[in-house]
Amino acid sequence: MTDCLFCKMVSGEITPDTVYEDDHVLAFRDINPQAPLHVLVIPKQHVATLNDLDEDHAGLVGKMMLAAASIAQQEGVAEKGYRTVINCNADAGQTVFHIHLHLLGGRPMHWPPG
Ligand code: AMP
Ligand code: ZN
């Protein structure tokens, strides 16, 4: 998708602050961090929202989760704890329509979320 911000990061047109990359997944620091650690984990393949996933994406979503856990370890928050979030559509506040997993850590989190 040429007009998608996160696809531009995958293609290299925009250079994110990358913390992890493999053949299927890219992870970079959020430009407006909501915690001391705030990383976005995205699939390199364009998928707009959680609603657009199908069975063929099951492995890809697994890779995103595994990448998040690995980054949490690498960034030193795995033992104390962290949160992963995927916002879907307006009520959840999704603003970038290329699916992304927020990895938040480095401070205590509250529940329920706002
Ligand atoms: P969401 O509200 O779940 O769609 O999250 C989108 C996230 O993308 C927000 O946390 C933004 O701060 C983040 N974001 C937007 N533009 C950039 C960018 N150029 N680099 C890194 N993160 C970004
Ligand atoms: Zn995209």
CSV table of C-alpha atoms in Angstrom, one decimal, residues 24-78:
chain,number,residue,atom,x,y,z
A,24,HIS,CA,7.9,-11.2,8.4
A,25,VAL,CA,7.9,-8.6,11.2
A,26,LEU,CA,9.3,-5.1,11.9
A,27,ALA,CA,9.4,-3.5,15.3
A,28,PHE,CA,10.2,0.1,16.1
A,29,ARG,CA,9.9,2.7,18.9
A,30,ASP,CA,6.6,4.7,18.9
A,31,ILE,CA,7.1,8.3,18.0
A,32,ASN,CA,4.8,9.4,20.9
A,33,PRO,CA,5.6,6.9,23.7
A,34,GLN,CA,3.1,6.3,26.4
A,35,ALA,CA,5.5,4.4,28.7
A,36,PRO,CA,9.3,4.3,29.1
A,37,LEU,CA,9.2,1.4,26.6
A,38,HIS,CA,6.7,1.8,23.8
A,39,VAL,CA,7.4,-0.3,20.7
A,40,LEU,CA,5.1,-1.1,17.8
A,41,VAL,CA,5.3,-4.6,16.2
A,42,ILE,CA,4.0,-4.8,12.7
A,43,PRO,CA,3.7,-7.4,10.0
A,44,LYS,CA,5.6,-6.6,6.8
A,45,GLN,CA,2.5,-7.6,4.9
A,46,HIS,CA,-0.2,-4.9,4.9
A,47,VAL,CA,-3.3,-5.9,6.9
A,48,ALA,CA,-5.5,-2.9,7.9
A,49,THR,CA,-7.2,-4.1,11.1
A,50,LEU,CA,-7.7,-7.1,13.3
A,51,ASN,CA,-11.0,-7.6,11.5
A,52,ASP,CA,-9.1,-8.2,8.3
A,53,LEU,CA,-7.2,-11.2,9.6
A,54,ASP,CA,-8.0,-14.7,8.4
A,55,GLU,CA,-6.8,-18.2,9.0
A,56,ASP,CA,-3.8,-17.6,6.6
A,57,HIS,CA,-2.5,-14.9,9.0
A,58,ALA,CA,-2.5,-17.1,12.1
A,59,GLY,CA,1.2,-17.8,11.9
A,60,LEU,CA,2.0,-14.2,11.2
A,61,VAL,CA,0.1,-13.1,14.4
A,62,GLY,CA,2.0,-15.7,16.3
A,63,LYS,CA,5.3,-14.2,15.0
A,64,MET,CA,4.2,-10.8,16.2
A,65,MET,CA,3.5,-12.0,19.7
A,66,LEU,CA,6.8,-13.9,19.8
A,67,ALA,CA,8.7,-10.9,18.6
A,68,ALA,CA,7.0,-8.8,21.3
A,69,ALA,CA,8.1,-11.2,24.0
A,70,SER,CA,11.6,-11.3,22.7
A,71,ILE,CA,11.9,-7.5,22.6
A,72,ALA,CA,10.5,-7.3,26.1
A,73,GLN,CA,13.3,-9.6,27.2
A,74,GLN,CA,15.9,-7.6,25.2
A,75,GLU,CA,14.7,-4.3,26.6
A,76,GLY,CA,14.7,-5.6,30.2
A,77,VAL,CA,11.0,-5.5,31.1
A,78,ALA,CA,10.1,-9.1,30.8
